[in-house]
Every structure is written in C-alpha cells, then in structure tokens.
C-alpha cells in the first residue's frame, strides 16, 4: 500500500528535492509551504506520474495544520512520515537582534515543528511504523557569527529528537538530520568568492546539492532504517570534521 509523507518547507531547496525523491520511490507526498510555488512542485510530481498534494500554509499556525491534515486525509490518507524542514533565519548579531526576529525564528523552527509533530502523531502511531525526520543544521553543533537564534533553534531540534524518540520509541522513529552547506535559495545573494570559501571548508571541497540531503532523509524515513531512532546524522561533505591550521 502506498505510504504518505508530509514535508514542510517543500516549495524549494531540500524540501522540494525530498518530495521529488520520495514520490519517485512510490510515496504519496503532501507538501506544506508558505510560498505558493509549492503548487508547482506538486504539479511537476503529478505530471511525472506521482501522487502529490500541496497546501499553502504557515507551520506556526494551528489552524493551518488542522486544515492541512484534513485535506491530506481526504486526498491521500493518513500520514506515515513527517519531514519538518521549514526554516526562518536572520543573519544578525544578538546585540542587534529584535525580539520579533528572535521570536519568529523560534516560532517557525521550533514551535512549527512541535505543532507539526503533534498534528501528525495520531496517524504516525497508528501502525507502529511511523517515522519523523527533523531537519536541523551543523549550526546545532558549531558557533558561527550572526546566527544566534537560528543556532539555538537547531540545537533545540536535536534535543527534541531524542525526547520524541524516547517518548514514542515503539511506535514512531524520530531522527535528526544536520545539513552543512547546501546550494539552495539560502545561498542567494552570497558571492562566488564567499561560496568558494565555504566550499573550501568542507573535506569534499564543494557545496552540496539538495538531493544529496534528500537521499539520507529518504533512508531515515524508510524501513531500511527500522532500528535507527534518536540519532543525529550530519550531511555536510565533511565540513564538521576538518579544520585548517598552520
Ligand atoms: N541550505 C543550507 O545550506 C542548509 C544548511 C543547514 C541546514 N539547512 C536546513 O535545511 C532546511 C531546508 O533549507 P533550504 O536550504 O532548503 O531552504 P529554502 O529556503 O530553500 O526552503 C525553506 C522553505 O521553508 C519555507 N518556509 C519558511 N517559513 C515557513 C513557514 N512559516 N511555514 C511554511 N513554510 C515556511 C520557505 O517558503 C521555503 O520554501 C532548513 O531547515 C534549513 O535550516 C540548510
């Protein structure tokens, strides 16, 4: 029977790549994003023969989650897997950060994940085969300039992963994926020189492509990862394991 995955932040980047990959592997995909370009991603998947349903909504809204789940149940059936991937980030040092900016990043990255997991849990628990991937970041483990709220939320997701994996262990596997530098809209406006400098900080010497993150997400969601829960998987081309020092 076809299984259904719900992916947030699926209008582009890693979320859209995950949706395309899961659909190509035979999953039905529900895509949730603030950006109505999510409709185009769903249309593209359907024209390639996949099953997809797009919902334009905000992960921070309880009403949007209720509406989305209603539509997914009607259109695709219960949710078997969840990828919490939407993000908000502002590059501002803490001493210049407004409360509104701090709060928005916590709302989207952490509270949006809480609301999504809560909305899908009954479905995910029903056959003891549910799985969740929370998309964190290498920022959870390393300090970089001007991303204090983003880093705090991404570290929060690693803790939440262990908590959820403990709480729902026999019913839902919960894992956390920590991407490093991956070429998505997040890199728009970053100069070629700065991109090259970031690529040079990886062991592989390049930035990643969204599908190179989607592939391990698919693995963690599927039955091949049936004994993996509560883990954090770094997908960063070796950014975390190499340093440059004379
Ligand atoms: N690209 C990277 O280098 C990188 C590195 C580390 C971690 N990540 C993580 O990967 C995930 C995906 O990032 P990406 O690079 O693909 O970014 P992206 O900007 O391409 O996609 C993020 C999507 O989230 C959506 N979104 C934002 N706020 C939302 C909300 N309130 N409700 C619903 N949707 C909302 C946006 O519209 C966008 O389509 C994020 O969690 C990000 O933190 C990315």
Short mmCIF file of N, CA, C and O in Angstrom, two decimals, residues 31 49 51-52 62 64 67 77 87 108-109 115-116 148 150 158 170 174 184 227 229 236:
data_model
loop_
_atom_site.label_atom_id
_atom_site.label_comp_id
_atom_site.label_asym_id
_atom_site.label_seq_id
_atom_site.Cartn_x
_atom_site.Cartn_y
_atom_site.Cartn_z
N UNK A 31 2.76 18.38 0.53
CA UNK A 31 3.75 19.45 0.61
C UNK A 31 3.12 20.68 1.26
O UNK A 31 2.05 21.12 0.84
N UNK A 49 3.89 11.34 -12.87
CA UNK A 49 3.21 10.10 -12.51
C UNK A 49 3.11 9.86 -11.01
O UNK A 49 2.62 8.81 -10.57
N UNK A 51 2.02 10.86 -6.83
CA UNK A 51 0.84 11.35 -6.10
C UNK A 51 1.28 12.47 -5.18
O UNK A 51 2.16 12.28 -4.32
N UNK A 52 0.69 13.66 -5.36
CA UNK A 52 1.12 14.81 -4.56
C UNK A 52 -0.05 15.73 -4.27
O UNK A 52 -0.98 15.83 -5.07
N UNK A 62 -1.78 26.76 14.14
CA UNK A 62 -2.51 25.53 14.49
C UNK A 62 -3.64 25.27 13.49
O UNK A 62 -3.89 24.13 13.09
N UNK A 64 -3.76 26.14 10.33
CA UNK A 64 -3.24 25.63 9.06
C UNK A 64 -2.90 24.15 9.17
O UNK A 64 -3.12 23.38 8.23
N UNK A 67 -6.20 22.26 9.00
CA UNK A 67 -6.73 22.25 7.63
C UNK A 67 -5.90 21.33 6.74
O UNK A 67 -6.44 20.57 5.92
N UNK A 77 -4.88 10.08 2.44
CA UNK A 77 -4.98 9.13 3.55
C UNK A 77 -4.11 9.57 4.72
O UNK A 77 -3.56 10.68 4.71
N UNK A 87 12.13 26.68 7.51
CA UNK A 87 13.04 27.44 8.37
C UNK A 87 12.81 28.94 8.29
O UNK A 87 12.32 29.46 7.28
N UNK A 108 8.98 29.49 13.93
CA UNK A 108 8.99 28.64 12.73
C UNK A 108 9.79 27.36 12.99
O UNK A 108 9.32 26.25 12.73
N UNK A 109 11.01 27.52 13.51
CA UNK A 109 11.92 26.37 13.57
C UNK A 109 11.57 25.39 14.70
O UNK A 109 11.70 24.18 14.52
N UNK A 115 4.16 21.84 16.52
CA UNK A 115 2.77 21.77 16.02
C UNK A 115 2.62 20.67 14.97
O UNK A 115 1.61 19.96 14.94
N UNK A 116 3.63 20.55 14.10
CA UNK A 116 3.56 19.53 13.05
C UNK A 116 3.59 18.13 13.61
O UNK A 116 2.80 17.26 13.22
N UNK A 148 22.54 33.63 16.13
CA UNK A 148 22.28 33.09 17.47
C UNK A 148 20.92 32.40 17.61
O UNK A 148 20.84 31.32 18.21
N UNK A 150 18.94 31.18 15.16
CA UNK A 150 18.92 30.01 14.27
C UNK A 150 19.65 28.85 14.94
O UNK A 150 19.14 27.72 15.01
N UNK A 158 17.75 19.00 18.02
CA UNK A 158 18.46 17.75 18.35
C UNK A 158 17.97 17.21 19.69
O UNK A 158 17.81 16.00 19.87
N UNK A 170 8.50 2.87 20.56
CA UNK A 170 7.98 1.64 19.95
C UNK A 170 7.04 1.89 18.79
O UNK A 170 6.66 0.97 18.08
N UNK A 174 12.24 8.63 15.35
CA UNK A 174 12.45 10.07 15.18
C UNK A 174 13.94 10.32 15.05
O UNK A 174 14.72 9.98 15.95
N UNK A 184 20.96 26.08 -1.99
CA UNK A 184 19.51 26.33 -2.11
C UNK A 184 19.33 27.85 -2.12
O UNK A 184 20.32 28.60 -2.13
N UNK A 227 15.88 0.19 12.67
CA UNK A 227 16.46 0.12 14.03
C UNK A 227 17.22 1.40 14.37
O UNK A 227 18.03 1.44 15.29
N UNK A 229 16.79 5.18 15.64
CA UNK A 229 15.94 6.24 16.17
C UNK A 229 16.73 7.09 17.17
O UNK A 229 17.66 6.59 17.81
N UNK A 236 27.27 16.87 5.52
CA UNK A 236 27.91 18.18 5.31
C UNK A 236 29.19 18.12 4.48
O UNK A 236 29.99 19.07 4.52
#
